[in-house]
mmCIF file of C-alpha atoms in Angstrom:
data_model
loop_
_atom_site.group_PDB
_atom_site.id
_atom_site.type_symbol
_atom_site.label_atom_id
_atom_site.label_comp_id
_atom_site.label_asym_id
_atom_site.label_seq_id
_atom_site.Cartn_x
_atom_site.Cartn_y
_atom_site.Cartn_z
ATOM 1 C CA MET A 1 -72.020 4.964 37.071
ATOM 2 C CA LYS A 2 -74.287 8.193 37.851
ATOM 3 C CA PRO A 3 -74.323 9.270 41.241
ATOM 4 C CA ILE A 4 -78.057 9.960 41.118
ATOM 5 C CA ILE A 5 -81.217 8.533 39.888
ATOM 6 C CA SER A 6 -84.594 10.024 38.390
ATOM 7 C CA ALA A 7 -87.502 8.903 39.544
ATOM 8 C CA SER A 8 -88.572 7.394 36.394
ATOM 9 C CA GLU A 9 -85.172 5.215 36.141
ATOM 10 C CA CYS A 10 -85.910 4.387 40.194
ATOM 11 C CA VAL A 11 -89.277 3.062 39.060
ATOM 12 C CA SER A 12 -88.232 1.057 36.315
ATOM 13 C CA GLU A 13 -85.427 -0.552 38.030
ATOM 14 C CA SER A 14 -87.378 -1.434 41.028
ATOM 15 C CA ALA A 15 -89.283 -3.840 38.630
ATOM 16 C CA GLY A 16 -86.356 -5.258 37.333
ATOM 17 C CA PRO A 17 -84.142 -8.215 38.300
ATOM 18 C CA ARG A 18 -82.091 -6.239 40.683
ATOM 19 C CA PRO A 19 -84.284 -3.581 42.438
ATOM 20 C CA PRO A 20 -82.395 -1.240 44.440
ATOM 21 C CA VAL A 21 -82.666 -1.348 48.146
ATOM 22 C CA LEU A 22 -84.624 1.923 48.991
ATOM 23 C CA LEU A 23 -83.620 4.346 51.950
ATOM 24 C CA ASP A 24 -85.579 6.915 53.449
ATOM 25 C CA VAL A 25 -83.807 9.544 55.116
ATOM 26 C CA ARG A 26 -85.902 12.637 55.305
ATOM 27 C CA TRP A 27 -84.225 15.345 57.868
ATOM 28 C CA GLN A 28 -84.279 19.037 58.450
ATOM 29 C CA LEU A 29 -81.809 20.795 60.230
ATOM 30 C CA GLY A 30 -83.498 22.032 63.055
ATOM 31 C CA GLY A 31 -86.720 20.645 62.033
ATOM 32 C CA PRO A 32 -89.146 17.844 62.967
ATOM 33 C CA HIS A 33 -88.083 14.713 63.391
ATOM 34 C CA GLY A 34 -88.957 12.623 59.961
ATOM 35 C CA LEU A 35 -90.299 9.358 60.973
ATOM 36 C CA PRO A 36 -93.626 10.753 61.214
ATOM 37 C CA ASP A 37 -93.597 11.666 57.582
ATOM 38 C CA TYR A 38 -92.183 8.459 56.713
ATOM 39 C CA ARG A 39 -94.898 6.717 58.471
ATOM 40 C CA ALA A 40 -97.756 9.098 57.071
ATOM 41 C CA GLY A 41 -96.473 7.925 53.442
ATOM 42 C CA HIS A 42 -92.782 6.521 51.529
ATOM 43 C CA ILE A 43 -91.847 5.208 48.784
ATOM 44 C CA PRO A 44 -92.754 1.285 49.041
ATOM 45 C CA GLY A 45 -90.381 -0.873 50.096
ATOM 46 C CA ALA A 46 -88.277 2.334 51.351
ATOM 47 C CA VAL A 47 -86.691 1.846 55.052
ATOM 48 C CA PHE A 48 -86.518 4.786 57.346
ATOM 49 C CA VAL A 49 -82.857 5.896 58.539
ATOM 50 C CA ASP A 50 -82.543 8.455 61.026
ATOM 51 C CA LEU A 51 -79.040 10.923 59.916
ATOM 52 C CA ASP A 52 -78.867 12.006 63.538
ATOM 53 C CA ALA A 53 -78.825 8.731 65.006
ATOM 54 C CA GLU A 54 -77.348 6.168 62.416
ATOM 55 C CA LEU A 55 -75.346 8.724 60.157
ATOM 56 C CA ALA A 56 -73.461 10.685 62.679
ATOM 57 C CA GLY A 57 -71.837 9.940 65.914
ATOM 58 C CA PRO A 58 -72.854 12.203 69.082
ATOM 59 C CA ALA A 59 -72.172 16.140 68.651
ATOM 60 C CA GLY A 60 -68.892 17.344 70.681
ATOM 61 C CA SER A 61 -65.354 18.298 69.490
ATOM 62 C CA GLY A 62 -65.785 16.712 66.152
ATOM 63 C CA GLY A 63 -68.749 18.959 65.271
ATOM 64 C CA ARG A 64 -72.445 18.535 65.366
ATOM 65 C CA HIS A 65 -72.672 15.332 63.107
ATOM 66 C CA PRO A 66 -68.775 13.941 63.271
ATOM 67 C CA LEU A 67 -68.650 10.509 61.190
ATOM 68 C CA PRO A 68 -70.396 7.594 62.767
ATOM 69 C CA ASP A 69 -69.044 4.897 64.130
ATOM 70 C CA PRO A 70 -68.304 2.467 61.343
ATOM 71 C CA GLU A 71 -69.556 -0.504 63.089
ATOM 72 C CA LYS A 72 -72.610 0.758 64.278
ATOM 73 C CA PHE A 73 -73.484 2.524 60.932
ATOM 74 C CA GLY A 74 -72.797 -0.849 58.898
ATOM 75 C CA ALA A 75 -75.079 -2.387 61.818
ATOM 76 C CA ALA A 76 -77.796 0.332 60.219
ATOM 77 C CA MET A 77 -77.406 -0.451 56.793
ATOM 78 C CA ARG A 78 -77.546 -3.913 57.533
ATOM 79 C CA ARG A 79 -80.802 -3.513 59.292
ATOM 80 C CA ALA A 80 -82.455 -1.933 56.139
ATOM 81 C CA GLY A 81 -81.278 -4.700 53.969
ATOM 82 C CA VAL A 82 -78.029 -3.379 52.498
ATOM 83 C CA CYS A 83 -76.285 -6.135 50.781
ATOM 84 C CA ARG A 84 -72.493 -5.328 49.187
ATOM 85 C CA ASP A 85 -73.965 -6.431 45.635
ATOM 86 C CA THR A 86 -77.435 -4.824 45.841
ATOM 87 C CA PRO A 87 -77.948 -1.003 44.757
ATOM 88 C CA VAL A 88 -79.055 1.362 46.896
ATOM 89 C CA VAL A 89 -81.356 4.095 46.269
ATOM 90 C CA VAL A 90 -81.549 7.141 48.940
ATOM 91 C CA TYR A 91 -83.751 10.000 49.075
ATOM 92 C CA ASP A 92 -85.192 12.702 51.486
ATOM 93 C CA GLY A 93 -88.106 14.911 51.651
ATOM 94 C CA GLY A 94 -86.452 16.677 48.295
ATOM 95 C CA GLN A 95 -83.658 19.104 49.587
ATOM 96 C CA GLY A 96 -80.917 16.155 48.826
ATOM 97 C CA TRP A 97 -78.744 17.076 52.027
ATOM 98 C CA ALA A 98 -79.757 14.095 54.016
ATOM 99 C CA ALA A 99 -79.956 11.706 51.476
ATOM 100 C CA ALA A 100 -76.391 13.022 50.276
ATOM 101 C CA ARG A 101 -74.740 12.152 53.243
ATOM 102 C CA ALA A 102 -76.374 8.908 53.396
ATOM 103 C CA TRP A 103 -74.564 8.373 49.658
ATOM 104 C CA TRP A 104 -71.284 9.494 50.907
ATOM 105 C CA LEU A 105 -71.342 7.584 53.676
ATOM 106 C CA LEU A 106 -72.045 4.423 51.989
ATOM 107 C CA ARG A 107 -69.630 5.338 49.266
ATOM 108 C CA TRP A 108 -66.903 6.457 51.690
ATOM 109 C CA THR A 109 -67.357 2.964 53.426
ATOM 110 C CA GLY A 110 -67.055 1.142 50.428
ATOM 111 C CA HIS A 111 -70.173 0.404 48.467
ATOM 112 C CA PRO A 112 -69.941 0.449 44.870
ATOM 113 C CA ASP A 113 -73.600 1.380 43.508
ATOM 114 C CA VAL A 114 -75.328 3.776 45.535
ATOM 115 C CA ARG A 115 -77.279 6.725 43.820
ATOM 116 C CA VAL A 116 -79.624 9.687 44.904
ATOM 117 C CA LEU A 117 -83.229 10.312 44.059
ATOM 118 C CA ASP A 118 -82.865 13.454 42.141
ATOM 119 C CA GLY A 119 -85.425 15.716 43.352
ATOM 120 C CA GLY A 120 -85.954 13.346 46.733
ATOM 121 C CA LEU A 121 -89.607 12.416 47.339
ATOM 122 C CA ALA A 122 -91.087 15.289 45.905
ATOM 123 C CA ALA A 123 -90.046 13.953 42.131
ATOM 124 C CA TRP A 124 -91.897 10.638 42.973
ATOM 125 C CA GLU A 125 -95.332 10.344 41.076
ATOM 126 C CA GLY A 126 -96.017 7.105 42.083
ATOM 127 C CA GLU A 127 -98.071 5.995 44.775
ATOM 128 C CA LEU A 128 -96.813 6.029 48.545
ATOM 129 C CA SER A 129 -97.237 3.343 51.245
ATOM 130 C CA THR A 130 -97.882 3.488 55.492
ATOM 131 C CA GLU A 131 -96.265 -0.139 55.306
ATOM 132 C CA THR A 132 -93.198 -0.456 57.518
ATOM 133 C CA PRO A 133 -91.132 -3.267 55.451
ATOM 134 C CA THR A 134 -89.320 -5.466 57.303
ATOM 135 C CA PRO A 135 -86.210 -6.558 54.899
ATOM 136 C CA ALA A 136 -84.313 -9.477 55.260
ATOM 137 C CA GLU A 137 -80.445 -8.526 56.874
ATOM 138 C CA GLY A 138 -78.440 -7.353 54.767
ATOM 139 C CA ASP A 139 -74.352 -8.441 54.835
ATOM 140 C CA PHE A 140 -72.342 -4.719 54.215
ATOM 141 C CA ARG A 141 -69.614 -4.604 56.211
ATOM 142 C CA PRO A 142 -68.300 -0.942 55.884
ATOM 143 C CA VAL A 143 -64.188 -0.450 55.212
ATOM 144 C CA PRO A 144 -64.139 3.442 55.531
ATOM 145 C CA GLY A 145 -61.483 5.326 52.882
ATOM 146 C CA ALA A 146 -63.232 5.150 49.442
ATOM 147 C CA LEU A 147 -63.617 8.348 49.179
ATOM 148 C CA PRO A 148 -61.186 10.962 50.341
ATOM 149 C CA LEU A 149 -61.988 12.535 53.961
ATOM 150 C CA LEU A 150 -60.333 15.624 55.432
ATOM 151 C CA ASP A 151 -59.490 16.519 58.962
ATOM 152 C CA ALA A 152 -59.277 20.290 59.807
ATOM 153 C CA ASP A 153 -55.587 20.479 59.066
ATOM 154 C CA GLY A 154 -55.806 19.074 55.933
ATOM 155 C CA ALA A 155 -59.082 21.389 55.270
ATOM 156 C CA ALA A 156 -56.435 24.076 56.021
ATOM 157 C CA ALA A 157 -53.833 22.604 53.888
ATOM 158 C CA MET A 158 -56.198 22.149 50.666
ATOM 159 C CA ALA A 159 -57.360 25.739 51.009
ATOM 160 C CA ARG A 160 -53.898 27.147 50.918
ATOM 161 C CA SER A 161 -52.689 24.288 47.710
ATOM 162 C CA GLY A 162 -55.776 23.323 46.300
ATOM 163 C CA LEU A 163 -59.269 24.603 46.217
ATOM 164 C CA LEU A 164 -61.601 24.720 49.545
ATOM 165 C CA LEU A 165 -65.294 25.299 48.397
ATOM 166 C CA ASP A 166 -67.594 26.406 51.444
ATOM 167 C CA ALA A 167 -71.082 25.051 50.778
ATOM 168 C CA ARG A 168 -73.189 27.334 53.305
ATOM 169 C CA ALA A 169 -75.308 30.551 52.779
ATOM 170 C CA ALA A 170 -72.994 33.216 51.330
ATOM 171 C CA GLU A 171 -74.002 35.257 54.703
ATOM 172 C CA ARG A 172 -72.728 32.466 56.736
ATOM 173 C CA TYR A 173 -69.437 32.617 54.865
ATOM 174 C CA ARG A 174 -68.920 36.148 55.061
ATOM 175 C CA GLY A 175 -69.675 36.124 59.039
ATOM 176 C CA ASP A 176 -72.442 38.509 58.481
ATOM 177 C CA VAL A 177 -74.627 35.913 60.781
ATOM 178 C CA GLU A 178 -74.036 32.762 62.434
ATOM 179 C CA PRO A 179 -77.438 30.914 63.670
ATOM 180 C CA ILE A 180 -75.657 27.951 65.170
ATOM 181 C CA ASP A 181 -71.900 28.132 65.753
ATOM 182 C CA ARG A 182 -69.916 29.761 68.057
ATOM 183 C CA VAL A 183 -68.442 32.629 65.855
ATOM 184 C CA GLY A 184 -69.053 33.080 62.052
ATOM 185 C CA GLY A 185 -66.927 33.525 59.010
ATOM 186 C CA HIS A 186 -64.764 31.017 56.932
ATOM 187 C CA ILE A 187 -61.785 29.037 56.809
ATOM 188 C CA PRO A 188 -58.626 31.346 55.511
ATOM 189 C CA GLY A 189 -58.674 30.622 51.571
ATOM 190 C CA ALA A 190 -61.821 28.868 51.311
ATOM 191 C CA VAL A 191 -64.273 30.015 48.434
ATOM 192 C CA SER A 192 -67.771 30.371 48.977
ATOM 193 C CA ALA A 193 -70.341 28.326 47.107
ATOM 194 C CA PRO A 194 -73.448 27.552 48.329
ATOM 195 C CA THR A 195 -74.702 24.158 47.642
ATOM 196 C CA SER A 196 -78.087 25.486 46.987
ATOM 197 C CA GLU A 197 -76.878 26.824 43.700
ATOM 198 C CA ASN A 198 -76.229 23.283 42.693
ATOM 199 C CA ALA A 199 -80.056 22.312 42.127
ATOM 200 C CA GLY A 200 -83.000 24.096 40.203
ATOM 201 C CA ALA A 201 -86.368 25.120 42.218
ATOM 202 C CA ASP A 202 -87.755 21.626 42.336
ATOM 203 C CA GLY A 203 -84.384 20.390 44.033
ATOM 204 C CA ARG A 204 -83.456 18.733 40.928
ATOM 205 C CA PHE A 205 -79.793 19.232 40.256
ATOM 206 C CA LEU A 206 -78.703 21.156 37.321
ATOM 207 C CA PRO A 207 -77.602 18.955 34.215
ATOM 208 C CA ALA A 208 -73.803 17.969 34.589
ATOM 209 C CA GLU A 209 -72.596 20.463 31.955
ATOM 210 C CA ALA A 210 -74.218 23.288 34.052
ATOM 211 C CA LEU A 211 -72.593 22.289 37.008
ATOM 212 C CA ALA A 212 -69.121 21.635 35.726
ATOM 213 C CA ALA A 213 -69.375 25.461 34.365
ATOM 214 C CA ARG A 214 -70.103 26.388 37.512
ATOM 215 C CA PHE A 215 -67.229 24.405 39.507
ATOM 216 C CA LYS A 216 -65.076 25.898 36.835
ATOM 217 C CA GLU A 217 -65.816 29.330 37.079
ATOM 218 C CA LEU A 218 -65.269 28.611 41.293
ATOM 219 C CA GLY A 219 -61.450 27.315 40.431
ATOM 220 C CA THR A 220 -61.500 23.493 39.976
ATOM 221 C CA ASP A 221 -59.796 23.652 36.523
ATOM 222 C CA GLY A 222 -56.855 25.233 38.014
ATOM 223 C CA ALA A 223 -56.774 23.030 41.501
ATOM 224 C CA PRO A 224 -54.691 20.001 41.936
ATOM 225 C CA GLU A 225 -57.654 18.878 44.596
ATOM 226 C CA VAL A 226 -60.755 19.724 45.670
ATOM 227 C CA GLY A 227 -62.543 19.733 49.011
ATOM 228 C CA VAL A 228 -65.977 20.779 50.345
ATOM 229 C CA TYR A 229 -67.160 21.973 54.002
ATOM 230 C CA CYS A 230 -70.149 23.270 55.060
ATOM 231 C CA GLY A 231 -71.707 23.818 58.820
ATOM 232 C CA SER A 232 -71.323 19.906 60.127
ATOM 233 C CA GLY A 233 -70.651 17.595 56.909
ATOM 234 C CA VAL A 234 -74.230 17.400 55.447
ATOM 235 C CA SER A 235 -74.969 20.304 53.012
ATOM 236 C CA GLY A 236 -71.239 19.524 52.001
ATOM 237 C CA ALA A 237 -72.216 15.932 51.043
ATOM 238 C CA HIS A 238 -74.340 17.592 48.563
ATOM 239 C CA GLU A 239 -71.737 19.466 47.160
ATOM 240 C CA VAL A 240 -69.721 16.459 47.267
ATOM 241 C CA LEU A 241 -72.362 14.543 45.221
ATOM 242 C CA ALA A 242 -73.032 17.716 42.941
ATOM 243 C CA LEU A 243 -69.101 17.832 42.158
ATOM 244 C CA ALA A 244 -69.660 13.862 40.949
ATOM 245 C CA VAL A 245 -72.352 14.451 38.952
ATOM 246 C CA ALA A 246 -70.150 17.447 36.941
ATOM 247 C CA GLY A 247 -67.340 14.686 37.049
ATOM 248 C CA ILE A 248 -65.036 16.413 39.460
ATOM 249 C CA PRO A 249 -63.706 14.127 42.460
ATOM 250 C CA ALA A 250 -63.878 15.851 45.632
ATOM 251 C CA ALA A 251 -63.003 15.689 49.488
ATOM 252 C CA LEU A 252 -65.328 16.511 52.566
ATOM 253 C CA TYR A 253 -64.225 17.813 55.679
ATOM 254 C CA ALA A 254 -66.774 15.986 57.754
ATOM 255 C CA GLY A 255 -66.533 18.047 61.023
ATOM 256 C CA SER A 256 -66.882 20.991 58.682
ATOM 257 C CA TRP A 257 -67.361 24.683 60.586
ATOM 258 C CA SER A 258 -68.978 23.322 63.424
ATOM 259 C CA GLU A 259 -65.532 21.375 64.372
ATOM 260 C CA TRP A 260 -63.383 24.260 62.884
ATOM 261 C CA SER A 261 -65.112 27.167 64.775
ATOM 262 C CA ALA A 262 -65.090 25.170 68.393
ATOM 263 C CA ASP A 263 -61.227 25.375 68.364
ATOM 264 C CA GLU A 264 -60.451 29.180 69.175
ATOM 265 C CA SER A 265 -56.645 28.666 67.990
ATOM 266 C CA ARG A 266 -58.247 27.946 64.595
ATOM 267 C CA PRO A 267 -58.095 31.258 62.424
ATOM 268 C CA VAL A 268 -61.405 32.617 61.021
ATOM 269 C CA ALA A 269 -61.522 34.974 57.988
ATOM 270 C CA LYS A 270 -64.506 37.554 57.398
ATOM 271 C CA GLY A 271 -66.129 39.128 54.580
ATOM 272 C CA PRO A 272 -66.738 38.227 50.649
ATOM 273 C CA ASP A 273 -62.986 37.269 50.024
ATOM 274 C CA PRO A 274 -61.047 34.082 50.475
ATOM 275 C CA GLN A 275 -58.109 35.548 52.950
#
C-alpha cells in the first residue's frame, strides 16, 4: 500500500463505501498552536490531533518529543474515531513533518492502513469546514513494534554497520549552528540527508523514482539496514515516510539529536563528513 495519498484520491475515497478517518495534525516547531487554524477551517470531518500532547510524551531525558505512552496515544486515536479496520488519512499544513509523525506512530503501533495527504492542506482544493465533528469512539488498540525503532545505542551501531541518515538541515548536521539543542554536530558515522530535499516547493514528495535515486546516492543500496534521526523524531518520521515511498524500509531513532546531545558521554562529530 502506498503510504501517501493525493487530494483527488482522498476526495474519491471519502465519498466511497470505506471513507477514511481524517486527522488534522497542524503543528510548527516553535510556532503557534495548530488548533486555532483548525477551527478556522479544516477538511470536512477531520479531527484535530495535538502533536505535543497526543503524539509525544513529556520532554526530558528521552528528548523533546519522546514517544507517547501507548495507552494515552491509543485513547487519543479512539477519541478521533480511529478503528483498526478503517483507513486513516493524516494531513498537516503542508510541510508534512507532523503528519508523518502521526503516520509513523499509527503504523508502529500496528494500524495497517494509514496514509499521509501529499502536500497537506495546501493541496486540498475542496471546501473547508469550521464544524468540529464528534466521531463515534474508535476501537484501535496500539500494539507497538510493527515498525523498527532505534534507541541511542542502536543508532550508534547503525552508523557503524549500516546507514544512519541525519534528516536535519545541513548546517545543523555540520554543527555550524544549533538553535535548539545543547551542542551542534551529528552522530559519528551518520550521513547528512536533509528531509527538505525529499519534496518540492509545493510540499509534495518527489516521484518514487527520484527519491530512490537520491537515497541510492546516499548509500542505501550497499547498506544492510537503514536508520533515520533528526532533532526530536518529527522530521525524521518524514524521512522514513520518504524512504517508504521509495520502497526502502527504515528504522527511526525517535529520541534523535535532542536525546543524543543531552547525554554528555555521547560522542559528537562536526563538519561535513560523517566521521
